[in-house]
PDB file of C-alpha atoms and ligand atoms in Angstrom:
ATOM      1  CA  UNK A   1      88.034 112.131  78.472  1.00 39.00           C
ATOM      2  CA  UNK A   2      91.421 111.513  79.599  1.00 40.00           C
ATOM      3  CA  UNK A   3      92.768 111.114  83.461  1.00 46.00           C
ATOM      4  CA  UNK A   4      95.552 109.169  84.879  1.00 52.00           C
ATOM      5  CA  UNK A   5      95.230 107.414  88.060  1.00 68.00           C
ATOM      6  CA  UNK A   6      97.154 105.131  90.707  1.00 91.00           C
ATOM      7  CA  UNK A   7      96.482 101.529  91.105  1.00 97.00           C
ATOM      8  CA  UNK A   8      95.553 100.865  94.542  1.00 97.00           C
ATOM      9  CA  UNK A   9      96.981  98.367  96.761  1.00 98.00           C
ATOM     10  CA  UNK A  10      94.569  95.844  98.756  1.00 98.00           C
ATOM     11  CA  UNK A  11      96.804  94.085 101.538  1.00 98.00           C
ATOM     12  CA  UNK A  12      95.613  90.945 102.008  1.00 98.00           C
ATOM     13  CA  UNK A  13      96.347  89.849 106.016  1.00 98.00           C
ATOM     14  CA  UNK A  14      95.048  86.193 105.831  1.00 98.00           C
ATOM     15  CA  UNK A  15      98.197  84.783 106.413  1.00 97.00           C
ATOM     16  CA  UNK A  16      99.057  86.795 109.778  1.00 98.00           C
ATOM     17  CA  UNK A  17      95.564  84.937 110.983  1.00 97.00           C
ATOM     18  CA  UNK A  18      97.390  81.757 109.910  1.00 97.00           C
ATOM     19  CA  UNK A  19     100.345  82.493 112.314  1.00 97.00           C
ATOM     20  CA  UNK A  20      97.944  83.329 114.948  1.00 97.00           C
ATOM     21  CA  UNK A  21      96.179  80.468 114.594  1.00 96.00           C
ATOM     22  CA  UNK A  22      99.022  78.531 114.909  1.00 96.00           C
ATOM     23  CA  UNK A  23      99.441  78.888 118.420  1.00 95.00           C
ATOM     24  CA  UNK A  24      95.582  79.915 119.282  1.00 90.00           C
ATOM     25  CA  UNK A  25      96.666  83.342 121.290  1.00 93.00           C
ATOM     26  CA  UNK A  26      96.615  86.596 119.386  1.00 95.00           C
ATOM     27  CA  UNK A  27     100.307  86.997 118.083  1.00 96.00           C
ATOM     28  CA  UNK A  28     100.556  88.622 115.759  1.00 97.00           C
ATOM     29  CA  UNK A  29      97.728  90.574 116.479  1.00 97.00           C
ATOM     30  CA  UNK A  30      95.672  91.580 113.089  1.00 97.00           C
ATOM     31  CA  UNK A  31      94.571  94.719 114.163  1.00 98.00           C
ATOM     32  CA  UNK A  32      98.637  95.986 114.478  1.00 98.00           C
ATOM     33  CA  UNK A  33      99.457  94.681 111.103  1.00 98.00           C
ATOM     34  CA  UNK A  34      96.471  95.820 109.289  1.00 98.00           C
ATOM     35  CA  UNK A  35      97.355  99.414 111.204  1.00 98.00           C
ATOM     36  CA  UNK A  36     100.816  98.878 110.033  1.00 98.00           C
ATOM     37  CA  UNK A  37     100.144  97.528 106.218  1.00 98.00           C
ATOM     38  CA  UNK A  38      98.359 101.127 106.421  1.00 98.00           C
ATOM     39  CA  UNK A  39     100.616 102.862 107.594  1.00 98.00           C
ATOM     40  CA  UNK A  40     102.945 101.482 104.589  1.00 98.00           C
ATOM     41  CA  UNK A  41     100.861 102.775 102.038  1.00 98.00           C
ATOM     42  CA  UNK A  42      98.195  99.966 101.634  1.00 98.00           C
ATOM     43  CA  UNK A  43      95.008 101.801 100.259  1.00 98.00           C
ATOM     44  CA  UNK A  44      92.688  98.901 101.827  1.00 98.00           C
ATOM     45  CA  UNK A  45      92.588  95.396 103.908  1.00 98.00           C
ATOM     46  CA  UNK A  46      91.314  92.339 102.229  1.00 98.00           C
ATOM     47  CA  UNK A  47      90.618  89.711 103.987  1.00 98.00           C
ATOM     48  CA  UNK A  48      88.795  85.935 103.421  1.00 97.00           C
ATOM     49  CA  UNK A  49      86.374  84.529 105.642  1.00 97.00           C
ATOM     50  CA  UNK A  50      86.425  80.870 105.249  1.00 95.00           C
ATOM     51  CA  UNK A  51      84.045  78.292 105.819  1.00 93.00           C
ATOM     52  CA  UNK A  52      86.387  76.254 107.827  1.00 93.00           C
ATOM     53  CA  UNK A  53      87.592  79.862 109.729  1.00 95.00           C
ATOM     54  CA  UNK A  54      91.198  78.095 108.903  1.00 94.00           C
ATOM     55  CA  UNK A  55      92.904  81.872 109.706  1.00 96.00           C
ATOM     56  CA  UNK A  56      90.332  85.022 109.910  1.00 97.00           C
ATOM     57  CA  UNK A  57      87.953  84.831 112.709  1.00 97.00           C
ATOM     58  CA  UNK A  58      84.061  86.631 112.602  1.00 98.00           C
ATOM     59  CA  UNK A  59      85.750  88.469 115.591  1.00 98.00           C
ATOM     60  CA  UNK A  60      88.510  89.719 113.185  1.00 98.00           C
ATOM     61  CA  UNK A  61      86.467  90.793 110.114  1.00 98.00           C
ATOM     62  CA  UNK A  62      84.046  92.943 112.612  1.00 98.00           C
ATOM     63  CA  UNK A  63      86.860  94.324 114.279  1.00 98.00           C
ATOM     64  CA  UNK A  64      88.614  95.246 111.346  1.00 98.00           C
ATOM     65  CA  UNK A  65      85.492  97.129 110.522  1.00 98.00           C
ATOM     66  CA  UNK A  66      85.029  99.155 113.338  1.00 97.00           C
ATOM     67  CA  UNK A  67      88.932 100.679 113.347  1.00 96.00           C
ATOM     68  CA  UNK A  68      90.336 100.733 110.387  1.00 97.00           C
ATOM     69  CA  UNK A  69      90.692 103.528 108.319  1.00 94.00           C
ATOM     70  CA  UNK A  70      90.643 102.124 104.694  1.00 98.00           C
ATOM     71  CA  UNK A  71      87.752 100.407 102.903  1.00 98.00           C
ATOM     72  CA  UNK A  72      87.311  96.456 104.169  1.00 98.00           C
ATOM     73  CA  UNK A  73      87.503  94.040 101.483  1.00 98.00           C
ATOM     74  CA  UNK A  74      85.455  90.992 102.460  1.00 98.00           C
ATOM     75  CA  UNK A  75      86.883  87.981 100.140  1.00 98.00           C
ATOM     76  CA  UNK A  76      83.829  85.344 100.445  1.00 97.00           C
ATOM     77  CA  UNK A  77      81.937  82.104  99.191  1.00 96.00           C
ATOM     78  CA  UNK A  78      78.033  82.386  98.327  1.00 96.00           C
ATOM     79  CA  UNK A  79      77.660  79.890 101.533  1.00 96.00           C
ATOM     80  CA  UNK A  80      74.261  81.158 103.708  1.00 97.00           C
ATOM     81  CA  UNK A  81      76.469  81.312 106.863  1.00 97.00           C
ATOM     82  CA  UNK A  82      79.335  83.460 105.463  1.00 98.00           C
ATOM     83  CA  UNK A  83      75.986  85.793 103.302  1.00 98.00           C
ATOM     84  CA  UNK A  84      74.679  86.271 106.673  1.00 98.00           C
ATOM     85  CA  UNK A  85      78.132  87.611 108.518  1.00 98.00           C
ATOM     86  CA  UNK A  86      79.036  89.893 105.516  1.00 98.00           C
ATOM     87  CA  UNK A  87      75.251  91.709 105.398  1.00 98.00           C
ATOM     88  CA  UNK A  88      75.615  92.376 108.825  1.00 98.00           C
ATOM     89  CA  UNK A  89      79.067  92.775 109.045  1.00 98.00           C
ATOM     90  CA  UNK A  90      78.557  95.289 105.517  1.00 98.00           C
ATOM     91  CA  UNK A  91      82.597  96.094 104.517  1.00 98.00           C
ATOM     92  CA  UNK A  92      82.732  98.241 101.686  1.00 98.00           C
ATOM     93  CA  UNK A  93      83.797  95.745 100.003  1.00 98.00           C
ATOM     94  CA  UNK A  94      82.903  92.284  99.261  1.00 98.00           C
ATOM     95  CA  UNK A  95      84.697  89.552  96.435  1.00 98.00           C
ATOM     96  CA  UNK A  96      82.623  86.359  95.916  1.00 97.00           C
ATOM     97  CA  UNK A  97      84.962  83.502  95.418  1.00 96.00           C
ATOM     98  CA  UNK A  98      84.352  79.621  94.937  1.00 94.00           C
ATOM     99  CA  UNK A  99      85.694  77.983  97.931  1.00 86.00           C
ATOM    100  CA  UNK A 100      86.841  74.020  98.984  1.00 75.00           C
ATOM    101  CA  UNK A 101      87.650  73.027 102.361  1.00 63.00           C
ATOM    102  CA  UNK A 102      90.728  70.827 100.752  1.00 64.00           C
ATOM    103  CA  UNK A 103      92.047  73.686  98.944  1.00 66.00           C
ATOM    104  CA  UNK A 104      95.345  75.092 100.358  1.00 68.00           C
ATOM    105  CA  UNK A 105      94.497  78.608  98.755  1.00 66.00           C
ATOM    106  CA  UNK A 106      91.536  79.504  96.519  1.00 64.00           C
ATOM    107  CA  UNK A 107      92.776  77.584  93.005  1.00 70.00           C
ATOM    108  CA  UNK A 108      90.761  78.674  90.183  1.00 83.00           C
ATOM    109  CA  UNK A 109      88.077  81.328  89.758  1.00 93.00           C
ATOM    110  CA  UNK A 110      84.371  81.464  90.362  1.00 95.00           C
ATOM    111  CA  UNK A 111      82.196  79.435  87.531  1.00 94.00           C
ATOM    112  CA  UNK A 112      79.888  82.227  87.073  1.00 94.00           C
ATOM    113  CA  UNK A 113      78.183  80.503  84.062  1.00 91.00           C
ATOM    114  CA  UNK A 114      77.243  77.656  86.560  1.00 91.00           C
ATOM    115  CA  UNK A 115      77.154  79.335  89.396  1.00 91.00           C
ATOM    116  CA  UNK A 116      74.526  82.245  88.216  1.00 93.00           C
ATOM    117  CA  UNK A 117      71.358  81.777  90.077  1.00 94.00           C
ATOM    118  CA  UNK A 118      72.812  82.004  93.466  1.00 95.00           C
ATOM    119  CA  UNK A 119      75.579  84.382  92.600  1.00 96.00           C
ATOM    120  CA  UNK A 120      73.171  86.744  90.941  1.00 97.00           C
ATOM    121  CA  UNK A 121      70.869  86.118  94.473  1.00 97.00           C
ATOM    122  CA  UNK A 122      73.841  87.100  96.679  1.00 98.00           C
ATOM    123  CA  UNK A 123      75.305  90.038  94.611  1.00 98.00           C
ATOM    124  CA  UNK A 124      71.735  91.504  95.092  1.00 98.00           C
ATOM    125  CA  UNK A 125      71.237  91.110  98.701  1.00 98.00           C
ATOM    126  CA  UNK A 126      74.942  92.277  98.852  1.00 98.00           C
ATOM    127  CA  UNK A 127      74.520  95.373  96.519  1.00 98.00           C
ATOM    128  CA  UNK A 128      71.221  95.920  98.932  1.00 98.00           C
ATOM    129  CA  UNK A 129      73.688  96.489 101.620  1.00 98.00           C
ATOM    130  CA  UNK A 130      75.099  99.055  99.993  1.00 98.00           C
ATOM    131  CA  UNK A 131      78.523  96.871  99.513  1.00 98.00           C
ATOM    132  CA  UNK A 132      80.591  97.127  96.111  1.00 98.00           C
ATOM    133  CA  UNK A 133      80.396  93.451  94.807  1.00 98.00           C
ATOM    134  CA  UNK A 134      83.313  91.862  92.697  1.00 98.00           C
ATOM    135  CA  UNK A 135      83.497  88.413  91.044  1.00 98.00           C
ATOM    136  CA  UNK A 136      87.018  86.782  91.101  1.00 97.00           C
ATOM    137  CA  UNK A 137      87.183  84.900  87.730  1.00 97.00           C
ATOM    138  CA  UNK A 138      89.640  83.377  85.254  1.00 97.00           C
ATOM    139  CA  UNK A 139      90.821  85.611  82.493  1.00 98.00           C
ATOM    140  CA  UNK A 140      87.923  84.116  80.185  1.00 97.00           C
ATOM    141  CA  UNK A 141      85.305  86.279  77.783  1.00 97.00           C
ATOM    142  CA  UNK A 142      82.503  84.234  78.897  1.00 96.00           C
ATOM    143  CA  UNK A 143      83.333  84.588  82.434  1.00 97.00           C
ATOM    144  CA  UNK A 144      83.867  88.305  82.285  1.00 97.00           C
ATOM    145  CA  UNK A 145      80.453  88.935  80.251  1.00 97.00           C
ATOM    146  CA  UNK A 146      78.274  86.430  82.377  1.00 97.00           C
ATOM    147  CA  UNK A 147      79.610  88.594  85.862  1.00 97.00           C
ATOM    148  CA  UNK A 148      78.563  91.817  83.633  1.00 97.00           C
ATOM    149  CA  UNK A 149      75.509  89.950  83.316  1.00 96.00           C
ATOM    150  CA  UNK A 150      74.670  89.524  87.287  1.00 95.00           C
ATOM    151  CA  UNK A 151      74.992  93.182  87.733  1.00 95.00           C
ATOM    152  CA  UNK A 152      78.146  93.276  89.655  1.00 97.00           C
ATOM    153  CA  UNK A 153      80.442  96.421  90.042  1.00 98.00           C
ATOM    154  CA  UNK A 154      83.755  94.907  89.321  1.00 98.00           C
ATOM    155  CA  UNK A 155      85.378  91.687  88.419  1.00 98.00           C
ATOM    156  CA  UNK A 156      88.651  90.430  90.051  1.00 98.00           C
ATOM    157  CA  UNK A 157      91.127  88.875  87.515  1.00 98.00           C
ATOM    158  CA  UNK A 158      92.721  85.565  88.947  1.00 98.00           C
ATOM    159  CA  UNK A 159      96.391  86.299  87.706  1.00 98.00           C
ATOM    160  CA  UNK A 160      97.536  82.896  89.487  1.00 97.00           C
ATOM    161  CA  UNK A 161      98.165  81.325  85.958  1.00 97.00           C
ATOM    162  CA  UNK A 162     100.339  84.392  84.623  1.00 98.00           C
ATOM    163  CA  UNK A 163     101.896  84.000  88.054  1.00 98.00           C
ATOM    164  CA  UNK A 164     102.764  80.439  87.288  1.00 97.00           C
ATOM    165  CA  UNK A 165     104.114  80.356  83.980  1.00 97.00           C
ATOM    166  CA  UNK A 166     107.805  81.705  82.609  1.00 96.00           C
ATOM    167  CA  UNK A 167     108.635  83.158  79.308  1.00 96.00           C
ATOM    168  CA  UNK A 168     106.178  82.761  75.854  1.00 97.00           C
ATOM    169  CA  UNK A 169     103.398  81.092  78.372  1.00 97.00           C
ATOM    170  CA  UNK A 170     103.629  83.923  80.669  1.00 97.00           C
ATOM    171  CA  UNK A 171     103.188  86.622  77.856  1.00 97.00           C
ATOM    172  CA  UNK A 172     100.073  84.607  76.176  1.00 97.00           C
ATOM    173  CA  UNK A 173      98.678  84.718  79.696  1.00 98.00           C
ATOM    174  CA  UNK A 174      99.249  88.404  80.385  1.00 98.00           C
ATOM    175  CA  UNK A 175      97.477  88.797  77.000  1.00 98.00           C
ATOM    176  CA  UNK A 176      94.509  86.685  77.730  1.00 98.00           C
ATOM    177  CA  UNK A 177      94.227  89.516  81.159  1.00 98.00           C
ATOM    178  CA  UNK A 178      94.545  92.310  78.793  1.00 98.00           C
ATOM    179  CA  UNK A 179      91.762  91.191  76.597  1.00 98.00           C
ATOM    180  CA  UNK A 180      89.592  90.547  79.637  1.00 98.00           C
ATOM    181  CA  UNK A 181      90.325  93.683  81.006  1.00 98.00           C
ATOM    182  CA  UNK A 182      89.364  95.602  77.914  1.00 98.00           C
ATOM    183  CA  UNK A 183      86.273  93.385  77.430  1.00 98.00           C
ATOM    184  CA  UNK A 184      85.076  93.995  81.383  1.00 98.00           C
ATOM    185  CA  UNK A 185      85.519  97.924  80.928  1.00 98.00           C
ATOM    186  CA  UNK A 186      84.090  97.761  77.696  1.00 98.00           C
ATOM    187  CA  UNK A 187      80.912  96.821  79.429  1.00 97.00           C
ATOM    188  CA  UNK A 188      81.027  98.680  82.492  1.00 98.00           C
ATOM    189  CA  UNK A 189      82.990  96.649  85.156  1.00 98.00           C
ATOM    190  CA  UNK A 190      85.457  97.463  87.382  1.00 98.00           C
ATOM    191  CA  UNK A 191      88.493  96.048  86.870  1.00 98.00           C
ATOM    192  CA  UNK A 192      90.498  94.262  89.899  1.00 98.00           C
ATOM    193  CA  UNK A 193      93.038  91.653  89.912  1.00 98.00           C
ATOM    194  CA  UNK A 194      94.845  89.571  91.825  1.00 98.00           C
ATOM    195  CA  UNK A 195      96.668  86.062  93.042  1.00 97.00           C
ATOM    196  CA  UNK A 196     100.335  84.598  93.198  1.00 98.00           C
ATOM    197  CA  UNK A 197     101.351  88.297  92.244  1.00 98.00           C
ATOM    198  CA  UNK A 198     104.764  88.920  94.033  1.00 98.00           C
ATOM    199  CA  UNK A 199     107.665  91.670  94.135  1.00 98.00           C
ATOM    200  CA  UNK A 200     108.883  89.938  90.404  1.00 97.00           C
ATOM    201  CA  UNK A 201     105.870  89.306  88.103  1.00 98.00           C
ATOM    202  CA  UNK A 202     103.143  92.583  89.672  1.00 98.00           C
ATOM    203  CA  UNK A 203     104.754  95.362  87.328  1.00 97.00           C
ATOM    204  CA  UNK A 204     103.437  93.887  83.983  1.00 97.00           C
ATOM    205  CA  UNK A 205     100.197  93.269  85.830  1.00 98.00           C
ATOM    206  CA  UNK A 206     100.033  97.031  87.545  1.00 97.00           C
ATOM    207  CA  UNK A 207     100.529  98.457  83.946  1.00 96.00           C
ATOM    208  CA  UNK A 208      97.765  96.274  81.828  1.00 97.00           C
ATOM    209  CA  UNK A 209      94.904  98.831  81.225  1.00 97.00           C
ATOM    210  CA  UNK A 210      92.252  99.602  83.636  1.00 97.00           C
ATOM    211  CA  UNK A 211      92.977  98.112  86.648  1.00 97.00           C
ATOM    212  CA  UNK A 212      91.904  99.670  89.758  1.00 97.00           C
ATOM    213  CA  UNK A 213      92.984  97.809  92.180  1.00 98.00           C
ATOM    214  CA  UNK A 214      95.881  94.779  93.153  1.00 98.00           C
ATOM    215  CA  UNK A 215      95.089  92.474  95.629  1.00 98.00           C
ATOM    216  CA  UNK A 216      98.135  90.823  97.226  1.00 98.00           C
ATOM    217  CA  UNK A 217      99.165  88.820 100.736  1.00 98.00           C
ATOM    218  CA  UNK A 218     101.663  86.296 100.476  1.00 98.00           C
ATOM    219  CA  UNK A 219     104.231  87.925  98.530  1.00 98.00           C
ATOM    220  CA  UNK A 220     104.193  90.613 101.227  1.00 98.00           C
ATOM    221  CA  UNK A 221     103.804  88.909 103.903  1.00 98.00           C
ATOM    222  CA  UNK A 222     106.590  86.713 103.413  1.00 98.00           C
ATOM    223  CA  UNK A 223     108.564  89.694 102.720  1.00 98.00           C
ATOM    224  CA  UNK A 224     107.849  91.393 105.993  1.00 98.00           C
ATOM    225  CA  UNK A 225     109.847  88.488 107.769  1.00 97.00           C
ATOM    226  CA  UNK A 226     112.893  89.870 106.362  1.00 98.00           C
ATOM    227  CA  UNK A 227     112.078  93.329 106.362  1.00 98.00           C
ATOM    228  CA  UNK A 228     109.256  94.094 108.064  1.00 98.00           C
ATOM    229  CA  UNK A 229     105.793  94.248 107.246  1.00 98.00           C
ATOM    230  CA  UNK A 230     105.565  98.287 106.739  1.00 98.00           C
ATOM    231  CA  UNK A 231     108.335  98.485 104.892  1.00 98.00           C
ATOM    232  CA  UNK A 232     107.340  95.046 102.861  1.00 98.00           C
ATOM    233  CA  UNK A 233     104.089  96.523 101.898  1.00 98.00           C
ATOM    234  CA  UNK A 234     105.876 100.218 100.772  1.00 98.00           C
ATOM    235  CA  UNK A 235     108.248  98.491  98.675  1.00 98.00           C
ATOM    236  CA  UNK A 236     105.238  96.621  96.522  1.00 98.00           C
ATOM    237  CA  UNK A 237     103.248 100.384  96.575  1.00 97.00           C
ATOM    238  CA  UNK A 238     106.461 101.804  95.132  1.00 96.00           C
ATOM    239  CA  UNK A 239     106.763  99.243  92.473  1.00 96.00           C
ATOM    240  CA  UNK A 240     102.686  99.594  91.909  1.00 96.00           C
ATOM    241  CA  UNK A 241     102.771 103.294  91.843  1.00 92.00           C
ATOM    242  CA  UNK A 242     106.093 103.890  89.513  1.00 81.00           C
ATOM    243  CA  UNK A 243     104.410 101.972  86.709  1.00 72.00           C
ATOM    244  CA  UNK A 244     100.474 102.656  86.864  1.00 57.00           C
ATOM    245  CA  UNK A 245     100.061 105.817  86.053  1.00 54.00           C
ATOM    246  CA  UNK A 246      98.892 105.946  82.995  1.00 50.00           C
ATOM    247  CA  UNK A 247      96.134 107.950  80.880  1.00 40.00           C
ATOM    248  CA  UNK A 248      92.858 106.216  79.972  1.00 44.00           C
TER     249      UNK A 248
HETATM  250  N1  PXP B   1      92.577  87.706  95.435  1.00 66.11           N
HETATM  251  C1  PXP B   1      91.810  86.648  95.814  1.00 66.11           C
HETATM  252  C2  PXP B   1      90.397  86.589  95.334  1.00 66.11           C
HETATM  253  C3  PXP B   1      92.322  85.642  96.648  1.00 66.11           C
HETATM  254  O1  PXP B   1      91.548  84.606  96.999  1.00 66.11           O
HETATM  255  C4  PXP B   1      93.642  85.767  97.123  1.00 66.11           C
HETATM  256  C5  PXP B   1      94.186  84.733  98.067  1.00 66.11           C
HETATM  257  O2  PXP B   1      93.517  84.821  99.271  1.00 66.11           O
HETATM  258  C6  PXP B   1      94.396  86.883  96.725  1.00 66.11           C
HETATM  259  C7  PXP B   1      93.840  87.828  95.868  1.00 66.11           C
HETATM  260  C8  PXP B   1      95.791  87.098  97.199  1.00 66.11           C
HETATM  261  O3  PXP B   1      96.601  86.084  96.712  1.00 66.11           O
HETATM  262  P1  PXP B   1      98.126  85.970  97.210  1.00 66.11           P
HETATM  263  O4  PXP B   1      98.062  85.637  98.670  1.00 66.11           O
HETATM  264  O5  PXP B   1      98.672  84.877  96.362  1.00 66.11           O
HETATM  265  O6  PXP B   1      98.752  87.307  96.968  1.00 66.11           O
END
């Protein structure tokens, strides 16, 4: 069977927390900008709860909940504290990733092969919530067949190495996400992807095969200084939507 589709856009709104944070009141106030990254075109709001609660707040992610009008994507670490805040808190959504306090961003993807007792424990308790679990991992065949192996729904491709590399290193790299891709689909994952991916480097990325969904904040939220954050987030749709449709 054949069908074409649109890659969706997840707007990550992290760094608005950060802002916020910066000054401890509630400018810029999440809520507005997630409303407003909707109103844009964004087809859902991702968000990370850290350990550390460096930029989203508990308050944030429940509020979020409760109003918006696109599906919640939880980005998380397999810590108890942060389990027990996403099964209550149950977003549609919910992307384990590995976490450390000294990290300025989240650097590499989750070690599944390590990592599989307790991420197969918490992708069950999530999955008994009724939330869609993804794995963010590196663009690697074991990787992508040990998250098949845990049962999840869909992986999340870390594209922060494509995103970091120019020319012949680039191209390998956006091969090594193809093959992944292919190989996740091939045994009945989702495919998501995301990291680093800005208004330059997404196209390539929106047209590899498979990929539901695009998860992106900085890119666009350093845009919306300039330009504002509604019409930030529409220009990265546009570029998403002229290139992904596609028949699969
Ligand atoms: N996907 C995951 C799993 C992430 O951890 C992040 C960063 O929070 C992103 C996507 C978005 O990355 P960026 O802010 O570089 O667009």
């Amino acid at each position: 069977m054949s069908r074409s589709r649109l890659v969706k856009l997840g707007l990550n709104i992290d760094h608005v927390a950060t802002v916020r944070q910066a000054r401890g009141g509630n400018q810029p106030d999440v809520m507005s900008v997630a409303w407003e990254g909707i109103r844009g075109g964004a087809d859902g709001i991702t968000v990370h709860l850290r350990e550390d609660r460096r930029h989203i707040q508990d308050q944030d992610v429940f509020e979020l909940k409760r109003t918006i009008s696109v599906p919640l994507n939880l980005e998380m670490s397999v810590n108890e504290d942060i389990v027990r805040v996403a099964m209550k808190l149950k977003p549609e959504k919910a992307c384990l990733v590995p976490e450390r306090r000294e990290e300025l961003t989240t650097e590499g993807g989750l070690d599944v092969c390590r990592g599989r007792k307790r991420i197969q424990q918490v992708v069950c308790l999530l999955q008994a919530r009724g939330i869609s679990v993804s794995l963010f991992i590196d663009p690697v065949p074991g990787q992508v067949e040990a998250a098949g192996a845990m049962g999840c729904d869909f992986i999340e491709l870390h594209t922060g190495c494509y995103a970091n590399r120019k020319g012949a290193r680039r191209r390998q790299e956006l091969l090594r996400l193809e093959k992944a891709a292919r190989l996740a689909h091939a045994i009945g994952l989702g495919v998501n992807a995301g990291h680093g991916l800005d208004y330059e480097n997404v196209v390539p990325i929106a047209k590899l095969p498979f990929i539901d969904e695009l998860n992106i904040g900085h890119a666009i939220i350093a845009r919306a200084i300039f330009v504002g954050l509604r019409n930030a987030v529409r220009e990265m749709r546009q570029l998403i939507s002229s290139t992904s449709l596609r028949t699969i």
